[in-house]
XYZ file of C-alpha atoms in Angstrom:
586
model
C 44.170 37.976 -61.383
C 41.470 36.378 -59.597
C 40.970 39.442 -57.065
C 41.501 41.953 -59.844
C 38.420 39.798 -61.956
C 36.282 39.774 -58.855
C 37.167 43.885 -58.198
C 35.870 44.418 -61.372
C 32.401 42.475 -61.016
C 31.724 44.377 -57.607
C 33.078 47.617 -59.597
C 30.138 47.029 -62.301
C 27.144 45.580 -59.245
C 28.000 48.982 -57.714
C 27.385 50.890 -60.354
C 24.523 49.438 -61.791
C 23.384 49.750 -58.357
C 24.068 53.280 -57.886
C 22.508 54.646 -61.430
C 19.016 52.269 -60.732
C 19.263 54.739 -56.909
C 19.580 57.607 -58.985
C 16.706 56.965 -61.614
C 14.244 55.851 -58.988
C 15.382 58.890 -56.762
C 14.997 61.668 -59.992
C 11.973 59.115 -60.746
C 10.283 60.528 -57.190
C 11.444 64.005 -57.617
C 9.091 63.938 -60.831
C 5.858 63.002 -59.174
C 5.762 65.837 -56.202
C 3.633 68.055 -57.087
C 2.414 71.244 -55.167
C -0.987 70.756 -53.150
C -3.916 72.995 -55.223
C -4.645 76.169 -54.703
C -8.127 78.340 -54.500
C -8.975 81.680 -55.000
C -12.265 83.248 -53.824
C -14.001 85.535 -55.899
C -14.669 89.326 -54.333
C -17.366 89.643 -51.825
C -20.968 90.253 -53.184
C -23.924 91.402 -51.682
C -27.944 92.324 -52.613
C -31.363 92.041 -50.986
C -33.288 89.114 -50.360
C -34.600 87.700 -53.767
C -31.241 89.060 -55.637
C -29.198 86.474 -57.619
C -25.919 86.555 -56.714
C -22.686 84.396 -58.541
C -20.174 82.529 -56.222
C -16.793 82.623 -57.472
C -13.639 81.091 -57.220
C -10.270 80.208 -59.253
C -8.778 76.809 -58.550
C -5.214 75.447 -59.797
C -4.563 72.082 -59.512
C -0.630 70.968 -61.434
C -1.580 67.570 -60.246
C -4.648 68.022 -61.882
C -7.997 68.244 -60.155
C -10.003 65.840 -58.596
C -12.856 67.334 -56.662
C -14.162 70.677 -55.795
C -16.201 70.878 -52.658
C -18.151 74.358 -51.358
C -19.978 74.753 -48.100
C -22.920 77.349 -47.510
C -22.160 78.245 -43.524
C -20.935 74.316 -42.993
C -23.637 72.780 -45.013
C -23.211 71.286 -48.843
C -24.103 73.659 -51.277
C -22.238 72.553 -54.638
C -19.605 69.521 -55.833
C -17.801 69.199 -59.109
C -15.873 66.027 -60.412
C -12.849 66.793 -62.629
C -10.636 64.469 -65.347
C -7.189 63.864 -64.596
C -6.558 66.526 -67.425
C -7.966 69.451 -65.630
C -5.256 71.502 -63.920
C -7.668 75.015 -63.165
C -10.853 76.354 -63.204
C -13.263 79.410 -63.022
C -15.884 78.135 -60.487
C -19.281 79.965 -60.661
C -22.708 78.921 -59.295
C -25.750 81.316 -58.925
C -27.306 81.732 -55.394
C -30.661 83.339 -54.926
C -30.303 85.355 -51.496
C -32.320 84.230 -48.629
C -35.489 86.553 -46.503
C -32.464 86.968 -43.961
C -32.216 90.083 -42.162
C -29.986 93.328 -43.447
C -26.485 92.414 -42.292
C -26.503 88.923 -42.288
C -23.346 87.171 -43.849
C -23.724 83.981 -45.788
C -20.480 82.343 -45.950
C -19.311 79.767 -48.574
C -16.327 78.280 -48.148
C -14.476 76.275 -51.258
C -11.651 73.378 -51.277
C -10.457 71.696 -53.875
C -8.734 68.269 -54.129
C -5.785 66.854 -56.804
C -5.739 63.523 -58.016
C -2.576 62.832 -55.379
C -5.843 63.401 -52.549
C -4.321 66.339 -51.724
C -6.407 69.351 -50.170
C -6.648 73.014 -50.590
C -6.643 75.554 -48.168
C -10.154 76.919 -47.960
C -10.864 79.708 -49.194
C -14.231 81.947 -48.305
C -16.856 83.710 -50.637
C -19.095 86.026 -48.608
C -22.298 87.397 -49.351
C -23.604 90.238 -47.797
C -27.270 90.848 -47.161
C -28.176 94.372 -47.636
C -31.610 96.108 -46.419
C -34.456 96.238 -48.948
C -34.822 100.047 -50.158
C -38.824 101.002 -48.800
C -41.419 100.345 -51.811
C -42.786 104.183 -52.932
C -46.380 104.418 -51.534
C -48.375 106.011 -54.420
C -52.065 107.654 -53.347
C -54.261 107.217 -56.174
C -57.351 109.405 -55.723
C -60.658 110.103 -58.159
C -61.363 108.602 -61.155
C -58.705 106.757 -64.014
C -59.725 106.611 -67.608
C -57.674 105.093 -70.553
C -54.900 102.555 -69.409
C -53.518 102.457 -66.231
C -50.833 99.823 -64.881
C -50.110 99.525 -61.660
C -46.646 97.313 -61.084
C -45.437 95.568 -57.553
C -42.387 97.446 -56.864
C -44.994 99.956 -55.768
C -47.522 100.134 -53.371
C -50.969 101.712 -54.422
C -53.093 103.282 -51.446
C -56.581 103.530 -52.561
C -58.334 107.307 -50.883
C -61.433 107.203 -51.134
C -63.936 105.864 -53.435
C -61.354 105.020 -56.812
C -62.968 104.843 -60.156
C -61.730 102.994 -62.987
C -64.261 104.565 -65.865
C -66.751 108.108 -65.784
C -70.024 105.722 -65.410
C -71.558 107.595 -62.264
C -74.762 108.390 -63.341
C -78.162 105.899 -63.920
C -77.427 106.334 -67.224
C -76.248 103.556 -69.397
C -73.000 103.264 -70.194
C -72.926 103.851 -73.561
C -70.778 106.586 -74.427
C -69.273 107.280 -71.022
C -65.491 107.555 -70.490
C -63.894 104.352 -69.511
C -60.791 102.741 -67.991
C -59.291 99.806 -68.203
C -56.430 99.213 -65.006
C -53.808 96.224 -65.105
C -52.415 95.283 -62.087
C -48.944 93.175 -61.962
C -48.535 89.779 -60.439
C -47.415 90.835 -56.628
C -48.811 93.968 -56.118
C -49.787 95.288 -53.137
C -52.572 97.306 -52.897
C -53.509 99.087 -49.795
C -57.331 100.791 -48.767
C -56.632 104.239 -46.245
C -58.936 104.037 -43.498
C -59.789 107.235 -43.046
C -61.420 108.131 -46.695
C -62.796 104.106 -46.556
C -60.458 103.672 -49.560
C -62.522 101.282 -52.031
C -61.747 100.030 -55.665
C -64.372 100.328 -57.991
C -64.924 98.885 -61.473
C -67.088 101.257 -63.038
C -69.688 99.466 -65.696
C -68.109 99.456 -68.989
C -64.175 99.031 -67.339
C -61.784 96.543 -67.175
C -59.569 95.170 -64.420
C -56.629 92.541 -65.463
C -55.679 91.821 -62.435
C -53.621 87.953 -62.778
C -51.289 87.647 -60.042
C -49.859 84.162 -59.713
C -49.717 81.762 -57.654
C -46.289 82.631 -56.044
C -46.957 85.874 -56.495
C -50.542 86.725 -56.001
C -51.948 90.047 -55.999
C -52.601 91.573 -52.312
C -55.400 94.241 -51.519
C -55.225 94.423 -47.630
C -55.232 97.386 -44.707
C -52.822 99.864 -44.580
C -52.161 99.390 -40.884
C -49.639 97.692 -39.265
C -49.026 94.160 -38.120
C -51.610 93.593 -35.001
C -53.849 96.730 -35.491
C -55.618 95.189 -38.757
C -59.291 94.524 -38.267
C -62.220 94.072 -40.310
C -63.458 96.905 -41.850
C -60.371 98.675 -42.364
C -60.942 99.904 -45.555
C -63.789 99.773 -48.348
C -63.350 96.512 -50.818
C -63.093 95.345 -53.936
C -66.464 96.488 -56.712
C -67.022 95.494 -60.044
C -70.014 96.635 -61.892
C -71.020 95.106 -65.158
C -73.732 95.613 -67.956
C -75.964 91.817 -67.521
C -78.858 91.454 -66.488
C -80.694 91.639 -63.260
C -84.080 91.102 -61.740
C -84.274 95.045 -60.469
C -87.010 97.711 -61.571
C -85.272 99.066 -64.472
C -82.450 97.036 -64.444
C -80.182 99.484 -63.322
C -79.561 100.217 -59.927
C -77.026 101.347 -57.407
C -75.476 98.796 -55.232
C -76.004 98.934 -51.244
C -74.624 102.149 -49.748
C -75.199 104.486 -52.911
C -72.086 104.934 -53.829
C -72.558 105.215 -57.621
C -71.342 101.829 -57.961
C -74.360 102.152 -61.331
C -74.679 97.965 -62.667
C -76.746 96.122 -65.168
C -78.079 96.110 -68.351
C -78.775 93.512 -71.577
C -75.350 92.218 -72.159
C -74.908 88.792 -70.284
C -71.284 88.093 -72.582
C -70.057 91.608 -70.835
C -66.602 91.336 -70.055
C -65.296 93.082 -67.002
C -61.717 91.906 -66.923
C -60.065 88.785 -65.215
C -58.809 88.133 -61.654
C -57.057 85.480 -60.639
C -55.098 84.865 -57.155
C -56.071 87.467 -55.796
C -56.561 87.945 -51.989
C -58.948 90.716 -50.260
C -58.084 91.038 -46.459
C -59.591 93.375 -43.829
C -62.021 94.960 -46.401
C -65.718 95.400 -45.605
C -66.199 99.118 -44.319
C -69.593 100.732 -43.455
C -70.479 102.973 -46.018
C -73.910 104.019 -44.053
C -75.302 102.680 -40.611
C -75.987 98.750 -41.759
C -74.491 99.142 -45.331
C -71.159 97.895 -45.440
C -69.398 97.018 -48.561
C -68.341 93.241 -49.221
C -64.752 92.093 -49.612
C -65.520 91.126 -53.487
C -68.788 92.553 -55.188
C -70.014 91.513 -58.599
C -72.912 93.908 -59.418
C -74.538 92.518 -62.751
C -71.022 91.274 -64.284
C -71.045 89.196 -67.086
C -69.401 85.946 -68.294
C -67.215 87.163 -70.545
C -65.448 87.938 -67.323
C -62.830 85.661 -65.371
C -62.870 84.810 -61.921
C -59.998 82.254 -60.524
C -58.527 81.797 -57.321
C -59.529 84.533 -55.005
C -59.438 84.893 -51.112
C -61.492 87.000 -48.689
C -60.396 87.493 -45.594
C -61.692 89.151 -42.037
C -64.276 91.240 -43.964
C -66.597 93.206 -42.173
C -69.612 92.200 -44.419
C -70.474 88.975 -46.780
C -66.948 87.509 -48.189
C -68.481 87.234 -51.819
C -71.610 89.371 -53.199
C -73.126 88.749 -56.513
C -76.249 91.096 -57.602
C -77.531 89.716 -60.354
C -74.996 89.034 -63.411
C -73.748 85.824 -65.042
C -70.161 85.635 -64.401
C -68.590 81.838 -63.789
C -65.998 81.436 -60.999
C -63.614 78.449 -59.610
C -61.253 78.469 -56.292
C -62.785 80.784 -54.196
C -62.010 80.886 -50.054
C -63.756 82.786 -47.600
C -61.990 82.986 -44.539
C -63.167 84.360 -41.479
C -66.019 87.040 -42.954
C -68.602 88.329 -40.465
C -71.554 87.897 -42.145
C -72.079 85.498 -44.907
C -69.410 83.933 -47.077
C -71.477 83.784 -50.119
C -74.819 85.801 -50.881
C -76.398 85.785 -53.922
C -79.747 87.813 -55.369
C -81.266 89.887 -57.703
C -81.210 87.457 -60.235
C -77.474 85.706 -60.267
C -77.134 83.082 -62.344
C -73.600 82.349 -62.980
C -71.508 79.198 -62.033
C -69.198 78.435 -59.030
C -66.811 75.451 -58.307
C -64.445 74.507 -55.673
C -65.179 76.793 -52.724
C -64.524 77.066 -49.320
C -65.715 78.951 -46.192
C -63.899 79.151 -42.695
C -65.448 80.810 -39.502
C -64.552 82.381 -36.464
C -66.102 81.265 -33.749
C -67.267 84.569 -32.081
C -67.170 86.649 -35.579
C -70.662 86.789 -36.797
C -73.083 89.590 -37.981
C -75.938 91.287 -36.223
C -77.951 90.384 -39.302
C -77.377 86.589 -38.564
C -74.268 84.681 -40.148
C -74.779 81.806 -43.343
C -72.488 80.005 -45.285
C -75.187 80.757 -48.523
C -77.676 83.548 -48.260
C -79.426 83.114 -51.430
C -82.924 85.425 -52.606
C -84.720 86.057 -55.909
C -84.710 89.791 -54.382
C -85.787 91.265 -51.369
C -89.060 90.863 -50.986
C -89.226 87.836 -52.831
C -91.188 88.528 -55.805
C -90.944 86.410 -59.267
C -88.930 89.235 -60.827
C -87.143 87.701 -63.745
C -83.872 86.175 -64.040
C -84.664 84.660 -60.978
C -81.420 84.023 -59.284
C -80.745 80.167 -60.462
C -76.595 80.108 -59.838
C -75.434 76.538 -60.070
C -72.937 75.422 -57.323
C -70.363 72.432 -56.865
C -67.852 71.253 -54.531
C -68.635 73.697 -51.904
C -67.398 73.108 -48.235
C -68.840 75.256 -45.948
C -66.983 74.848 -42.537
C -69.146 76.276 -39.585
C -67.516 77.702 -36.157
C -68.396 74.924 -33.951
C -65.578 71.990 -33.844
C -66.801 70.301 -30.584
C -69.901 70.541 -28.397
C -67.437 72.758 -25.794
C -66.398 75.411 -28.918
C -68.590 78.547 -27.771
C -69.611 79.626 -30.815
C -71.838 83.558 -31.142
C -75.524 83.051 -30.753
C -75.594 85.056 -34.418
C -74.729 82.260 -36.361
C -77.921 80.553 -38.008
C -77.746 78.126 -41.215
C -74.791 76.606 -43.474
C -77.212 77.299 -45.943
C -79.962 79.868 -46.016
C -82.068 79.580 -49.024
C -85.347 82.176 -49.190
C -87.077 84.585 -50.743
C -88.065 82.547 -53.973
C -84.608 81.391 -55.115
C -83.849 78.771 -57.792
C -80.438 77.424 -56.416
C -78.992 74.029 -57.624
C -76.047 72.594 -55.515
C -74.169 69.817 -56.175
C -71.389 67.723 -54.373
C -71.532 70.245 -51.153
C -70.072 69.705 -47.412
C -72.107 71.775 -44.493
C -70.809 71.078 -40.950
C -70.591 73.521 -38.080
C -73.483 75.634 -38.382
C -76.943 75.773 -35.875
C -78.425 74.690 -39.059
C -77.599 72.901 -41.912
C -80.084 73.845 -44.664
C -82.966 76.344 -44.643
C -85.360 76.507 -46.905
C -87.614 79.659 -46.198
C -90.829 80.788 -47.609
C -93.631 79.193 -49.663
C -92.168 80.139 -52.425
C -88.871 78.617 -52.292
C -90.588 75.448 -50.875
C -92.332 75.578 -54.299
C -89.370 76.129 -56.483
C -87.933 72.951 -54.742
C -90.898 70.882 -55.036
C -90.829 71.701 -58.747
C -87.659 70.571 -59.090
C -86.411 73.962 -59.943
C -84.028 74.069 -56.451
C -81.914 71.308 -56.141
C -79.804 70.162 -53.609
C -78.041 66.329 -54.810
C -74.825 65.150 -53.361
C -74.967 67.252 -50.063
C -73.623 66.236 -46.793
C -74.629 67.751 -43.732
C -72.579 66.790 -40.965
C -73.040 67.513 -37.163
C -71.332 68.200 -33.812
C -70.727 65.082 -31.150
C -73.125 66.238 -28.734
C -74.353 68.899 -30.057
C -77.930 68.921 -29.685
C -80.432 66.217 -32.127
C -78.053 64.329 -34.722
C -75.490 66.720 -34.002
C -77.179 70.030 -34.325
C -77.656 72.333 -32.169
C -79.043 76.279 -30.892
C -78.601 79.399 -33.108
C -79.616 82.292 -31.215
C -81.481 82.321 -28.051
C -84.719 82.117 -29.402
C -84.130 79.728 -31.986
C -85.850 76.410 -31.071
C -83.495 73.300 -31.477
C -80.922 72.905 -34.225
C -81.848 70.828 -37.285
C -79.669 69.270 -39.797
C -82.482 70.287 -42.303
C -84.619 73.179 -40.536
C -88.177 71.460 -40.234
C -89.741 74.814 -38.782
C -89.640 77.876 -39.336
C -88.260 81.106 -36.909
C -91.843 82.131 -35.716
C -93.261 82.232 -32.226
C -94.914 80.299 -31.852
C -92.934 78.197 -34.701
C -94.624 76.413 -37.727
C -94.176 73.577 -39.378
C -92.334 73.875 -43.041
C -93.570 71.969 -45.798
C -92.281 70.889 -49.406
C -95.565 69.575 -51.271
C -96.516 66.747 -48.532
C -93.169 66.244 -46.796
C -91.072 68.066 -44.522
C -87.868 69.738 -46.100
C -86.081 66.778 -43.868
C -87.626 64.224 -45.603
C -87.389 65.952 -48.856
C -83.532 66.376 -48.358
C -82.915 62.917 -47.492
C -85.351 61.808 -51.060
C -82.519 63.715 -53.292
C -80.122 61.711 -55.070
C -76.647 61.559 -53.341
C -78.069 63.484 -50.280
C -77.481 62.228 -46.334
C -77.240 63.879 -43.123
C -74.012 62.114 -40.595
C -73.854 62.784 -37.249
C -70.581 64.085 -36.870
C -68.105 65.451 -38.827
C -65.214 63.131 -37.197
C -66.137 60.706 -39.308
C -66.078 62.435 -43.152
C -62.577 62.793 -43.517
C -61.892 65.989 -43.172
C -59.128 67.627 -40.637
C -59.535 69.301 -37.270
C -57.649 71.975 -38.448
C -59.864 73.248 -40.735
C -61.789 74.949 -37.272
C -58.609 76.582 -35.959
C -56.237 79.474 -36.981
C -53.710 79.221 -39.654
C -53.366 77.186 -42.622
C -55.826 74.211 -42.452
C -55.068 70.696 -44.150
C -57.559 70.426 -46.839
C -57.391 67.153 -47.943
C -59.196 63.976 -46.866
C -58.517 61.055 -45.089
C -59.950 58.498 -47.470
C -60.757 55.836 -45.224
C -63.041 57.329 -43.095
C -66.539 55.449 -42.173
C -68.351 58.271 -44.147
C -65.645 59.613 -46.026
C -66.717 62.534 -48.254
C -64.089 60.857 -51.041
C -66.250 57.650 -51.480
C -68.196 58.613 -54.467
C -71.504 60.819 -55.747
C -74.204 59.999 -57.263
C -73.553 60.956 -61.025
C -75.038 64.241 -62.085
C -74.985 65.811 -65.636
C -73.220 69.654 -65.281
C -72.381 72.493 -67.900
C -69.059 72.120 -69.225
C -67.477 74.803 -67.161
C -67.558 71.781 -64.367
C -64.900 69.660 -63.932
C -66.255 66.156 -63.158
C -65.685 65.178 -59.309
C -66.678 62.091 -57.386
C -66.179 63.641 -53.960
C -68.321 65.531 -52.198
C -66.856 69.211 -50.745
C -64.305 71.276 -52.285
C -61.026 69.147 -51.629
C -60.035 65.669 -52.210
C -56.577 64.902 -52.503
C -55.105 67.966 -53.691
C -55.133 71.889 -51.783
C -55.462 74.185 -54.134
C -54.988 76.850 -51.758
C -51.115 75.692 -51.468
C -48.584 78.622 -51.983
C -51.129 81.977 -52.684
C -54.024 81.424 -50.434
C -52.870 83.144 -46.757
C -54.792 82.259 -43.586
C -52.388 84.290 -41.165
C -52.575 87.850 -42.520
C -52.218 90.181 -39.661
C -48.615 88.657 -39.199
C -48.058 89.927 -42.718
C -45.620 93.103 -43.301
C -47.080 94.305 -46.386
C -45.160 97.520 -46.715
C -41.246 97.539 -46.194
């Protein structure tokens, strides 16, 4: 009985035993789950710029955890899951790359389950495919009415192009006119042969706003390393203001029938903004080229923003006569001057900037302002009286070993009877800092009537007295302020009782350093490609350390920096200063 009892026990132990074995063991069966699985979408492909969707379906029984996707072996995208999530439809736009035609980007995708097990990877491709050529379209003669020009085209300009009939000295009352848009990113290209040129006939309209990742381009037709100044004709507007010429209306240099002026000051000849101008500046007759922009008599109901000249052949920026207002302007490498103004401008310009080659200069002598009531001087009304701030005008000559052409002369050359103010204004690099020619524009300034307040004029370390040095050969010694004139023998100049040095350094805000080391701004502003712009703020004579306050129009934005850059470049993302590496047509 006793064995039988104790049989019995180890019977029931056994099979308690042997059912908890089976429970735990169908208990483990239950949790094994299948490892996830991924799916890639099919393979897509497009041109650089395209948007493309990567793809892939994921199951997860488990339930997913993580999903993980490399671009060519570096992170792209992650996605955390809840428990609850078994699949998915991945998708995640990709903008393709500038890579060349053929290139494959690979992403590869793995997914994880909630037991930390992996996927096999599986592989999305993208295939780059060649950009289809842009259609070149030759626009010839004259356009009336509305005309849009859009940037998945390229526009070559032959000959001289007219936007509006006004060809004749007539006014323009009455003549056939045009008004041409021009889409943001544009291209717009001058042929050499017919010296290809844009003109704005008075009365017409361009609207040309490009943006400032997509600006709008007019450049050379030629290709990568053949581009040169000159190339092509320019940019001309013509407006229906005033000027200081017999008649007031006149054709502008080179007789082109580029017909400007009139009584309307509020004409309105369109807007640009970022817009770039690049090898312009062709000779139209012996010593008449066309400039890279030319304002002839525009008005202010027009709009000028953001707008780049580069390796013309001629002055950067032109205005004859007009009142038109401008900001952001950058002339970069020109070979003569980067900003002339006469026959009676009298608009407004902030934040500008000129850059110069060293050996790029003009047989006519190279300035960073050329400024003249007309030419010859005479006190034809409007005088030209533009008002000017936040102007850096960057001479050739970094160091005292930069050879520099004997053609440069003055950052700025003001003569002929001018009535220039200039405000919070950087010269450096130049033979000459400031000229101020004639009797007559001696007089203006001892009047009061040109002003110069908040200037710097900054030389080169041993470069000739306080940092100055020779123009041409038979300049006499460089002045930070010219104190005589060009003459042989040479004169003395005089403003009232004092010399225009000791008139200069009398203006509010105004002072002469000997080098431009120590203002702040960067060596790269004298070398090729993009410059830094913005100042080093502790610098002994740091051009950021305050100006004498001034009272300007509204158009101004208050500064308290002298030069066109503090702490921001706003020449970042549109402004180019390597164009010849450019491919402009594809």
């Amino acid at each position: 009985m006793q064995f039988s009892k104790f049989s019995r026990m180890f019977a029931v132990c056994t099979m308690a035993v042997s059912a908890a074995f089976v429970l735990n063991a169908c208990k483990e069966d239950e949790e094994v789950f299948p490892a996830p699985s991924v799916s890639a979408g099919a393979e897509a492909s497009g041109v650089p710029g395209a948007k493309v969707n990567v793809t892939a379906s994921i199951s997860a029984p488990a339930g997913l955890k993580t999903l993980t996707v490399l671009k060519n072996g570096a992170p792209f995208d992650t996605k955390n899951y809840t428990a609850s999530e078994t699949s998915d439809s991945y998708s995640k736009e990709y903008t393709i790359e500038n890579l060349a035609a053929g290139t494959s980007v690979n992403f590869t995708v793995i997914a994880t389950d909630t037991k930390n097990q992996a996927s096999t990877a599986a592989t999305f491709t993208v295939k780059v495919t060649a950009v289809p050529p842009k259609e070149v379209v030759t626009v010839k003669g004259m356009l009336q009415g509305n005309i849009t020009w859009t940037k998945d085209k390229i526009y070559k300009l032959s000959g001289f192009v007219r936007v509006g009939g006004d060809t004749t000295s007539a006014t323009a009352a009455g003549v056939a006119t045009g008004t041409l848009t021009i889409e943001a990113g544009t291209v717009i290209i001058g042929e050499r042969s017919s010296k290809g040129t844009l003109i704005i006939q008075r009365g017409s309209k361009i609207i040309a706003n490009g943006t400032a990742t997509e600006p709008i381009v007019f450049t050379s037709e030629r290709a990568v390393g053949e581009r040169e100044a000159g190339d092509w004709g320019g940019l001309v507007i013509c407006g229906k203001a005033q000027n200081n010429l017999p008649g007031g209306s006149a054709q502008l240099e080179g007789s082109y029938k580029g017909w400007h002026g009139g009584s309307d000051d509020a004409d309105n000849s369109g807007s640009l903004k970022y817009v770039r101008v690049e090898y312009a500046g062709v000779p139209i007759n012996p010593n008449q080229e066309i400039n890279s922009f030319t304002f002839g008599s525009v008005g202010s109901g027009t709009s000028l923003e953001y707008l780049q000249a580069s390796y013309g052949g001629d002055d950067a920026f032109e205005w004859f006569g007009g009142v038109v207002n401008a900001k952001y302007l950058v002339s970069y490498r020109t070979l003569d001057d980067d900003f002339d103004m006469d026959n009676g401008f009298r608009g407004f310009i902030q934040f500008a900037v000129g850059l110069r080659g060293a050996t790029a200069a003009d047989q006519s002598g190279s300035n960073g302002f050329e400024v003249d009531n007309d030419g010859q001087g005479t006190p034809a009304e409007p005088f030209t009286s533009p008002t000017l701030a936040n102007v850096s005008l960057i001479g050739a000559k970094q160091s005292q070993e930069t050879f520099i052409s004997t053609l440069f002369q003055n950052g700025m050359h003001l003569r002929r009877n001018n009535k220039i103010k200039v405000y919070n204004t950087f010269v450096t690099g130049f033979p000459n800092g400031v000229y101020i020619d004639g009797s007559t524009t001696a007089a203006n300034a001892n009047s009061g009537q040109l002003v110069l307040n908040n200037v710097v004029l900054a030389g080169v370390t041993g470069w000739g007295s306080n940092g100055f040095g020779q123009g041409a050969s038979t300049l006499p010694q460089g002045f930070s302020v010219r104190d005589i004139n060009t003459a042989t023998p040479a004169a003395d100049l005089m403003i009232g009782t004092a010399k225009p040095s000791a008139w200069f350094a009398a203006q509010p805000g105004n002072k002469a350093v000997a080098s431009w080391t120590t203002t702040g701004i960067s060596s790269t502003v004298f070398g090729t490609g993009r410059p830094t712009f913005t100042l080093t703020t502790g610098a002994a004579d740091a051009l950021s350390a305050g100006t004498t306050a001034v009272t300007l129009p509204s158009f101004f934005t208050a500064t308290n920096y002298v030069g066109a850059f503090n702490t921001t470049d706003w020449t970042a993302t549109w402004a180019e200063f390597n164009p010849s590496s450019v491919v402009y047509i594809k």
